[in-house]
Amino acid sequence: MTGVDRLGRPLRSLRVSVTDHCNLRCRYCMPEEHYVWLPRSSILSFEEIVRLVTIFEHCGVAKVRLTGGEPLLRHDLATLVRMLAAGPSLDDLALTTNGLLLADQAAELRRAGLHRVTVSLDTLRPERMQAFARSNRHADVIRGIRVARDAGLGPVKLNSVVIRGFNDDELGDLLDFARTEGCEVRFIEYMDVGGANNWRMEDVVTRREMLERLASRQGEIEPVAGDDPSAPAERFRLADGTRFGIIASTSEPFCRTCDRGRLTADGHFLLCLYAETGLDLLTRLRAGASDDALKQEIQAAWQERRDRGAEERSAVAERGALYSISALRADPRKEMHTRGG
Ligand code: SAM
């Protein structure tokens, strides 16, 4: 076990980015046409990912979420899932996806041992997806959600990033859709990660505003008690029992309970979504470091962790995009799609 970091937080959960590529161009995440991609030769192989995840498990990690970029673009992802699921100690093996390729892969991923999926769904209107993410494949996402649910990858969670003037008039509709489909929606406050999105505070719809708007349409809302305090979403219940979550990373950050590390597709261990740099495990691993040596480096990094990036960002008075485009081009690991959302 790793013990706790400088703020008393254990290492329990790991987000593993399996690719920095994506088949959407969401305006809030990856709006540019072309990016500086991680060199192919530096992308972790499945064997390398499994080896590192196993070491992380020995450091206390019990929850792994595969992400990206778009993880379903990684060729033969089910094989990686099968390899990870064969390990002894994961309580939770989940995947975050935009859903475009999910209908085709859900059953195989389930058979391989994936426990559940979270699907990004920001709008129920195909024309908005076209304008905002440059894709006309809205129907594929909806189909993916249904196929995943029916394949047993539930409860399927839906992630909706709420942005003023784009989809903030759809909160109630997204909640109704989730209820009808037997899913649970989590409304995410727009975050100032990366930089190409030209983030502005005016575009953020805060947790408080979301709750006010939802209460005026849906009636009484009460918090759900007894959830895991380290989970990013705060959960609520409507009078009819419908549950939903809000991830208030921007207006009410929850760094104090953050037990998540991140592994980039090229093997850098990040202690925080906002971390400037990470521990280069790839170079160490390919230079022949033993499992024990890697474990000690991971543990030492975690024990020194003081990161509370979202809280520090919320203390910035004149808050704008985190990085300039030139800074992102010089170091693609600063991009959200590279570090894994
Ligand atoms: N491609 C996958 C997907 O779309 O779910 C996984 C990667 S994506 C980076 C992971 C999550 O990060 C998505 O739910 C996405 O909506 C969220 N995300 C990306 N940029 C964000 C931002 N600026 N603020 C809040 N959430 C963001």
CSV table of C-alpha atoms and ligand atoms in Angstrom, one decimal:
chain,number,residue,atom,x,y,z
A,1,MET,CA,0.0,0.0,0.0
A,2,THR,CA,1.1,3.5,-0.7
A,3,GLY,CA,-0.2,5.3,2.3
A,4,VAL,CA,-1.6,8.8,1.9
A,5,ASP,CA,-0.3,11.9,0.3
A,6,ARG,CA,0.6,15.2,2.0
A,7,LEU,CA,-3.1,16.1,2.4
A,8,GLY,CA,-4.1,12.7,3.8
A,9,ARG,CA,-5.5,11.3,0.5
A,10,PRO,CA,-5.0,7.6,-0.5
A,11,LEU,CA,-4.3,6.4,-4.0
A,12,ARG,CA,-7.4,4.3,-4.9
A,13,SER,CA,-8.4,5.1,-8.4
A,14,LEU,CA,-6.5,5.4,-11.8
A,15,ARG,CA,-7.7,6.8,-15.1
A,16,VAL,CA,-5.8,5.2,-17.9
A,17,SER,CA,-5.7,7.1,-21.3
A,18,VAL,CA,-5.3,4.5,-24.0
A,19,THR,CA,-5.0,6.9,-26.9
A,20,ASP,CA,-4.8,10.7,-27.5
A,21,HIS,CA,-6.8,10.5,-30.7
A,22,CYS,CA,-10.5,11.2,-30.8
A,23,ASN,CA,-13.2,11.0,-33.5
A,24,LEU,CA,-15.1,14.1,-32.2
A,25,ARG,CA,-14.0,17.7,-32.1
A,26,CYS,CA,-16.0,19.0,-29.2
A,27,ARG,CA,-15.6,22.7,-28.8
A,28,TYR,CA,-15.0,22.5,-25.1
A,29,CYS,CA,-12.3,19.8,-25.3
A,30,MET,CA,-10.6,19.3,-28.7
A,31,PRO,CA,-11.8,22.0,-31.1
A,32,GLU,CA,-8.8,22.2,-33.4
A,33,GLU,CA,-8.6,20.2,-36.7
A,34,HIS,CA,-5.0,19.1,-36.2
A,35,TYR,CA,-3.0,18.4,-33.1
A,36,VAL,CA,0.5,17.5,-32.1
A,37,TRP,CA,0.0,13.8,-31.5
A,38,LEU,CA,2.1,11.7,-29.1
A,39,PRO,CA,4.7,9.7,-31.1
A,40,ARG,CA,3.3,6.3,-32.0
A,41,SER,CA,6.4,4.6,-30.6
A,42,SER,CA,5.7,6.2,-27.2
A,43,ILE,CA,2.2,4.8,-26.8
A,44,LEU,CA,2.1,2.1,-24.2
A,45,SER,CA,1.4,-1.4,-25.5
A,46,PHE,CA,-1.3,-3.5,-23.8
A,47,GLU,CA,1.4,-5.5,-22.0
A,48,GLU,CA,3.0,-2.3,-20.7
A,49,ILE,CA,-0.4,-0.9,-19.6
A,50,VAL,CA,-1.3,-4.2,-17.8
A,51,ARG,CA,2.1,-4.3,-16.1
A,52,LEU,CA,1.8,-0.7,-14.9
A,53,VAL,CA,-1.8,-1.1,-13.7
A,54,THR,CA,-0.8,-4.2,-11.8
A,55,ILE,CA,1.9,-2.2,-10.1
A,56,PHE,CA,-0.7,0.5,-9.3
A,57,GLU,CA,-2.9,-2.2,-7.9
A,58,HIS,CA,-0.1,-3.2,-5.5
A,59,CYS,CA,0.0,0.5,-4.5
A,60,GLY,CA,-3.7,0.4,-3.5
A,61,VAL,CA,-5.6,1.2,-6.7
A,62,ALA,CA,-8.9,-0.8,-6.8
A,63,LYS,CA,-10.7,1.2,-9.5
A,64,VAL,CA,-9.6,1.7,-13.1
A,65,ARG,CA,-11.3,3.8,-15.8
A,66,LEU,CA,-10.2,3.5,-19.4
A,67,THR,CA,-10.4,6.8,-21.2
A,68,GLY,CA,-8.7,9.0,-23.8
A,69,GLY,CA,-9.0,10.6,-26.4
A,70,GLU,CA,-11.6,8.2,-27.5
A,71,PRO,CA,-10.7,4.8,-26.0
A,72,LEU,CA,-12.8,2.8,-28.5
A,73,LEU,CA,-10.5,4.0,-31.3
A,74,ARG,CA,-7.7,1.9,-29.7
A,75,HIS,CA,-7.6,-1.3,-31.9
A,76,ASP,CA,-8.9,-4.4,-30.1
A,77,LEU,CA,-9.6,-2.7,-26.8
A,78,ALA,CA,-11.5,-5.8,-25.6
A,79,THR,CA,-8.2,-7.6,-25.4
A,80,LEU,CA,-6.8,-5.0,-23.0
A,81,VAL,CA,-10.0,-5.3,-21.0
A,82,ARG,CA,-9.7,-9.1,-20.8
A,83,MET,CA,-6.1,-8.8,-19.7
A,84,LEU,CA,-6.9,-6.2,-17.0
A,85,ALA,CA,-10.0,-8.1,-15.8
A,86,ALA,CA,-7.9,-11.2,-15.3
A,87,GLY,CA,-6.0,-9.4,-12.5
A,88,PRO,CA,-6.8,-10.3,-8.9
A,89,SER,CA,-7.9,-7.1,-7.2
A,90,LEU,CA,-9.9,-4.6,-9.3
A,91,ASP,CA,-13.2,-3.8,-7.7
A,92,ASP,CA,-14.2,-1.6,-10.6
A,93,LEU,CA,-13.2,-1.6,-14.3
A,94,ALA,CA,-15.0,1.1,-16.2
A,95,LEU,CA,-14.8,3.0,-19.5
A,96,THR,CA,-15.6,6.6,-20.5
A,97,THR,CA,-16.5,6.9,-24.2
A,98,ASN,CA,-18.3,9.3,-26.6
A,99,GLY,CA,-20.4,6.3,-27.7
A,100,LEU,CA,-19.8,6.6,-31.4
A,101,LEU,CA,-18.4,3.1,-31.7
A,102,LEU,CA,-20.0,1.6,-28.6
A,103,ALA,CA,-22.9,-0.3,-30.2
A,104,ASP,CA,-20.4,-2.5,-32.2
A,105,GLN,CA,-18.1,-3.1,-29.2
A,106,ALA,CA,-20.4,-3.2,-26.1
A,107,ALA,CA,-21.2,-7.0,-26.0
A,108,GLU,CA,-17.5,-8.0,-26.6
A,109,LEU,CA,-16.3,-5.5,-23.9
A,110,ARG,CA,-18.8,-7.0,-21.5
A,111,ARG,CA,-17.7,-10.5,-22.3
A,112,ALA,CA,-14.1,-9.4,-21.8
A,113,GLY,CA,-14.9,-8.3,-18.2
A,114,LEU,CA,-15.7,-4.6,-18.4
A,115,HIS,CA,-18.0,-3.7,-15.6
A,116,ARG,CA,-19.7,-0.5,-16.8
A,117,VAL,CA,-19.6,2.5,-19.1
A,118,THR,CA,-20.0,6.2,-18.9
A,119,VAL,CA,-21.1,7.8,-22.2
A,120,SER,CA,-20.7,11.5,-23.0
A,121,LEU,CA,-24.0,12.9,-24.2
A,122,ASP,CA,-24.2,16.7,-24.1
A,123,THR,CA,-27.3,17.2,-26.2
A,124,LEU,CA,-30.3,15.4,-27.4
A,125,ARG,CA,-30.4,17.5,-30.6
A,126,PRO,CA,-28.4,16.1,-33.5
A,127,GLU,CA,-28.0,19.5,-35.1
A,128,ARG,CA,-26.4,20.8,-31.9
A,129,MET,CA,-23.9,17.9,-31.9
A,130,GLN,CA,-23.1,18.7,-35.5
A,131,ALA,CA,-22.5,22.3,-34.7
A,132,PHE,CA,-20.6,21.7,-31.4
A,133,ALA,CA,-18.7,18.5,-32.0
A,134,ARG,CA,-18.7,18.4,-35.9
A,135,SER,CA,-20.4,15.0,-36.1
A,136,ASN,CA,-23.6,13.8,-37.6
A,137,ARG,CA,-23.5,10.6,-35.7
A,138,HIS,CA,-25.9,11.4,-32.8
A,139,ALA,CA,-28.0,8.4,-33.6
A,140,ASP,CA,-25.0,6.1,-33.2
A,141,VAL,CA,-24.4,7.5,-29.7
A,142,ILE,CA,-28.0,6.8,-28.6
A,143,ARG,CA,-27.8,3.3,-30.1
A,144,GLY,CA,-24.5,2.8,-28.2
A,145,ILE,CA,-26.1,3.8,-24.9
A,146,ARG,CA,-29.0,1.3,-25.4
A,147,VAL,CA,-26.8,-1.6,-26.6
A,148,ALA,CA,-24.4,-1.1,-23.7
A,149,ARG,CA,-27.3,-1.0,-21.2
A,150,ASP,CA,-28.8,-4.2,-22.7
A,151,ALA,CA,-25.4,-5.9,-22.8
A,152,GLY,CA,-25.1,-5.5,-19.0
A,153,LEU,CA,-22.7,-2.6,-18.9
A,154,GLY,CA,-24.9,-0.7,-16.5
A,155,PRO,CA,-25.9,1.3,-14.7
A,156,VAL,CA,-24.9,3.4,-17.7
A,157,LYS,CA,-23.9,6.9,-16.7
A,158,LEU,CA,-24.3,9.8,-19.1
A,159,ASN,CA,-21.8,12.7,-18.8
A,160,SER,CA,-23.2,16.1,-19.9
A,161,VAL,CA,-20.9,19.1,-19.9
A,162,VAL,CA,-23.2,22.1,-19.4
A,163,ILE,CA,-22.3,25.2,-21.3
A,164,ARG,CA,-24.2,28.4,-21.3
A,165,GLY,CA,-25.8,29.2,-24.6
A,166,PHE,CA,-25.2,25.7,-26.0
A,167,ASN,CA,-27.1,23.1,-24.0
A,168,ASP,CA,-28.1,24.7,-20.7
A,169,ASP,CA,-31.7,24.7,-21.9
A,170,GLU,CA,-31.6,20.8,-22.0
A,171,LEU,CA,-31.0,19.9,-18.4
A,172,GLY,CA,-34.6,18.7,-17.9
A,173,ASP,CA,-34.7,16.9,-21.2
A,174,LEU,CA,-31.4,15.1,-20.5
A,175,LEU,CA,-32.8,14.1,-17.1
A,176,ASP,CA,-36.0,12.8,-18.7
A,177,PHE,CA,-34.0,10.9,-21.3
A,178,ALA,CA,-31.8,9.3,-18.7
A,179,ARG,CA,-34.9,8.3,-16.7
A,180,THR,CA,-36.6,6.7,-19.7
A,181,GLU,CA,-33.5,4.8,-20.7
A,182,GLY,CA,-32.7,3.6,-17.2
A,183,CYS,CA,-29.4,5.6,-17.1
A,184,GLU,CA,-28.1,8.2,-14.7
A,185,VAL,CA,-27.0,11.6,-15.9
A,186,ARG,CA,-24.2,13.6,-14.4
A,187,PHE,CA,-24.1,17.3,-15.2
A,188,ILE,CA,-20.5,18.5,-15.4
A,189,GLU,CA,-19.5,22.1,-14.9
A,190,TYR,CA,-17.4,23.3,-17.8
A,191,MET,CA,-13.7,23.2,-16.7
A,192,ASP,CA,-10.8,25.4,-17.8
A,193,VAL,CA,-8.5,22.4,-18.7
A,194,GLY,CA,-6.4,22.5,-21.9
A,195,GLY,CA,-6.7,25.9,-23.6
A,196,ALA,CA,-7.9,25.6,-27.2
A,197,ASN,CA,-11.5,25.8,-26.0
A,198,ASN,CA,-11.1,29.6,-25.1
A,199,TRP,CA,-12.8,28.8,-21.7
A,200,ARG,CA,-14.6,31.7,-20.1
A,201,MET,CA,-16.2,31.9,-16.6
A,202,GLU,CA,-19.4,33.4,-18.2
A,203,ASP,CA,-20.0,30.1,-20.1
A,204,VAL,CA,-20.0,28.0,-16.9
A,205,VAL,CA,-23.4,27.0,-15.4
A,206,THR,CA,-22.6,26.4,-11.8
A,207,ARG,CA,-24.0,23.6,-9.6
A,208,ARG,CA,-26.1,26.1,-7.8
A,209,GLU,CA,-27.7,27.4,-11.0
A,210,MET,CA,-28.3,23.9,-12.3
A,211,LEU,CA,-30.1,22.9,-9.1
A,212,GLU,CA,-32.2,26.0,-9.2
A,213,ARG,CA,-33.2,25.4,-12.8
A,214,LEU,CA,-33.9,21.7,-12.3
A,215,ALA,CA,-36.0,22.4,-9.1
A,216,SER,CA,-38.2,24.9,-11.0
A,217,ARG,CA,-39.0,22.2,-13.6
A,218,GLN,CA,-38.8,19.0,-11.7
A,219,GLY,CA,-39.9,19.9,-8.2
A,220,GLU,CA,-38.2,19.0,-4.9
A,221,ILE,CA,-34.5,17.8,-5.1
A,222,GLU,CA,-32.8,16.2,-2.1
A,223,PRO,CA,-29.2,15.0,-1.8
A,224,VAL,CA,-28.5,11.3,-1.8
A,225,ALA,CA,-26.7,10.4,1.4
A,226,GLY,CA,-24.1,7.6,1.9
A,227,ASP,CA,-22.3,7.8,-1.4
A,228,ASP,CA,-18.5,7.3,-1.6
A,229,PRO,CA,-17.1,10.7,-0.5
A,230,SER,CA,-14.2,10.4,-3.0
A,231,ALA,CA,-16.6,10.1,-6.0
A,232,PRO,CA,-16.5,13.3,-8.2
A,233,ALA,CA,-20.2,13.5,-8.6
A,234,GLU,CA,-22.5,14.7,-5.8
A,235,ARG,CA,-25.8,12.8,-6.2
A,236,PHE,CA,-29.3,14.0,-5.9
A,237,ARG,CA,-32.8,12.5,-6.0
A,238,LEU,CA,-36.1,13.8,-7.3
A,239,ALA,CA,-39.4,13.1,-5.6
A,240,ASP,CA,-40.1,10.2,-8.0
A,241,GLY,CA,-36.8,8.6,-7.1
A,242,THR,CA,-34.9,9.6,-10.3
A,243,ARG,CA,-31.2,10.1,-9.4
A,244,PHE,CA,-28.7,12.4,-11.1
A,245,GLY,CA,-25.3,13.8,-10.3
A,246,ILE,CA,-23.5,17.1,-10.5
A,247,ILE,CA,-19.7,17.4,-10.9
A,248,ALA,CA,-18.9,20.9,-9.6
A,249,SER,CA,-15.2,20.9,-10.4
A,250,THR,CA,-15.2,24.6,-11.3
A,251,SER,CA,-17.4,26.3,-8.7
A,252,GLU,CA,-17.0,23.9,-5.7
A,253,PRO,CA,-13.9,21.8,-6.3
A,254,PHE,CA,-13.5,18.6,-4.3
A,255,CYS,CA,-9.7,18.2,-4.3
A,256,ARG,CA,-9.7,17.3,-0.6
A,257,THR,CA,-11.2,13.9,-1.3
A,258,CYS,CA,-9.4,13.3,-4.7
A,259,ASP,CA,-7.9,9.8,-4.7
A,260,ARG,CA,-7.3,9.7,-8.5
A,261,GLY,CA,-4.1,9.4,-10.4
A,262,ARG,CA,-3.9,9.5,-14.2
A,263,LEU,CA,-1.7,7.6,-16.6
A,264,THR,CA,-1.3,9.2,-20.0
A,265,ALA,CA,-1.2,7.1,-23.2
A,266,ASP,CA,2.6,7.5,-23.2
A,267,GLY,CA,3.0,6.4,-19.7
A,268,HIS,CA,3.3,9.6,-17.6
A,269,PHE,CA,1.8,9.4,-14.2
A,270,LEU,CA,-0.1,12.6,-13.3
A,271,LEU,CA,-1.1,13.4,-9.8
A,272,CYS,CA,-3.8,15.9,-10.8
A,273,LEU,CA,-5.8,16.8,-13.9
A,274,TYR,CA,-4.2,20.2,-13.7
A,275,ALA,CA,-0.6,18.9,-13.0
A,276,GLU,CA,2.0,20.6,-15.2
A,277,THR,CA,4.1,17.5,-15.6
A,278,GLY,CA,4.1,13.9,-14.5
A,279,LEU,CA,6.4,11.0,-13.6
A,280,ASP,CA,7.8,9.4,-16.8
A,281,LEU,CA,7.1,5.7,-16.2
A,282,LEU,CA,7.5,4.9,-19.8
A,283,THR,CA,11.2,5.7,-20.0
A,284,ARG,CA,11.9,3.9,-16.7
A,285,LEU,CA,9.9,0.9,-17.8
A,286,ARG,CA,11.6,0.6,-21.2
A,287,ALA,CA,15.0,1.1,-19.6
A,288,GLY,CA,14.4,-2.1,-17.6
A,289,ALA,CA,13.2,-0.9,-14.2
A,290,SER,CA,11.9,-3.7,-12.0
A,291,ASP,CA,8.3,-3.8,-10.8
A,292,ASP,CA,9.6,-3.0,-7.3
A,293,ALA,CA,11.6,0.0,-8.4
A,294,LEU,CA,8.5,1.4,-10.4
A,295,LYS,CA,6.3,0.8,-7.4
A,296,GLN,CA,8.7,2.7,-5.1
A,297,GLU,CA,8.8,5.6,-7.5
A,298,ILE,CA,5.0,5.7,-7.8
A,299,GLN,CA,4.6,5.5,-4.0
A,300,ALA,CA,7.2,8.2,-3.4
A,301,ALA,CA,5.5,10.5,-5.9
A,302,TRP,CA,2.1,10.0,-4.3
A,303,GLN,CA,3.4,10.5,-0.8
A,304,GLU,CA,4.8,13.9,-1.9
A,305,ARG,CA,1.5,14.9,-3.6
A,306,ARG,CA,0.1,18.3,-2.5
A,307,ASP,CA,-1.8,18.9,-5.7
A,308,ARG,CA,-5.2,20.6,-5.5
A,309,GLY,CA,-5.4,22.0,-9.0
A,310,ALA,CA,-9.1,22.8,-9.3
A,311,GLU,CA,-9.1,24.6,-5.9
A,312,GLU,CA,-6.1,26.6,-6.9
A,313,ARG,CA,-7.7,27.5,-10.2
A,314,SER,CA,-10.9,28.6,-8.4
A,315,ALA,CA,-8.8,31.1,-6.4
A,316,VAL,CA,-7.5,32.8,-9.6
A,317,ALA,CA,-9.2,36.2,-9.9
A,318,GLU,CA,-9.0,36.7,-13.7
A,319,ARG,CA,-9.6,33.2,-14.8
A,320,GLY,CA,-9.3,32.3,-18.5
A,321,ALA,CA,-8.0,29.5,-20.6
A,322,LEU,CA,-5.3,27.5,-18.8
A,323,TYR,CA,-2.7,27.3,-21.5
A,324,SER,CA,-2.0,29.2,-24.7
A,325,ILE,CA,-2.2,27.2,-28.0
A,326,SER,CA,1.6,27.5,-28.4
A,327,ALA,CA,2.2,26.0,-24.9
A,328,LEU,CA,-0.1,23.1,-25.9
A,329,ARG,CA,1.7,22.5,-29.2
A,330,ALA,CA,5.0,22.5,-27.3
A,331,ASP,CA,3.8,19.9,-24.8
A,332,PRO,CA,0.7,17.9,-26.0
A,333,ARG,CA,0.6,16.2,-22.6
A,334,LYS,CA,-1.1,19.4,-21.3
A,335,GLU,CA,-4.1,18.6,-23.4
A,336,MET,CA,-7.2,17.2,-21.8
A,337,HIS,CA,-7.5,14.5,-24.5
A,338,THR,CA,-3.9,13.4,-23.8
A,339,ARG,CA,-4.2,13.2,-20.0
A,340,GLY,CA,-7.6,11.5,-20.0
A,341,GLY,CA,-10.8,13.2,-18.8
B,1,SAM,N1,-13.7,10.5,-25.5
B,1,SAM,C1,-14.3,10.0,-24.3
B,1,SAM,C2,-15.6,10.8,-24.0
B,1,SAM,O1,-16.0,11.6,-24.8
B,1,SAM,O2,-16.2,10.5,-23.0
B,1,SAM,C3,-13.3,10.1,-23.1
B,1,SAM,C4,-12.4,11.3,-23.0
B,1,SAM,S1,-13.2,12.8,-22.6
B,1,SAM,C5,-11.8,13.9,-22.4
B,1,SAM,C6,-13.7,12.5,-20.9
B,1,SAM,C7,-14.8,13.4,-20.3
B,1,SAM,O3,-14.2,14.7,-20.2
B,1,SAM,C8,-16.0,13.6,-21.2
B,1,SAM,O4,-17.2,13.3,-20.5
B,1,SAM,C9,-15.9,15.1,-21.6
B,1,SAM,O5,-17.2,15.6,-21.7
B,1,SAM,C10,-15.2,15.7,-20.4
B,1,SAM,N2,-14.6,17.0,-20.7
B,1,SAM,C11,-13.7,17.3,-21.7
B,1,SAM,N3,-13.4,18.6,-21.7
B,1,SAM,C12,-14.1,19.1,-20.6
B,1,SAM,C13,-14.1,20.4,-20.1
B,1,SAM,N4,-13.5,21.4,-20.6
B,1,SAM,N5,-14.9,20.6,-19.0
B,1,SAM,C14,-15.5,19.5,-18.4
B,1,SAM,N6,-15.5,18.3,-18.9
B,1,SAM,C15,-14.8,18.1,-20.0
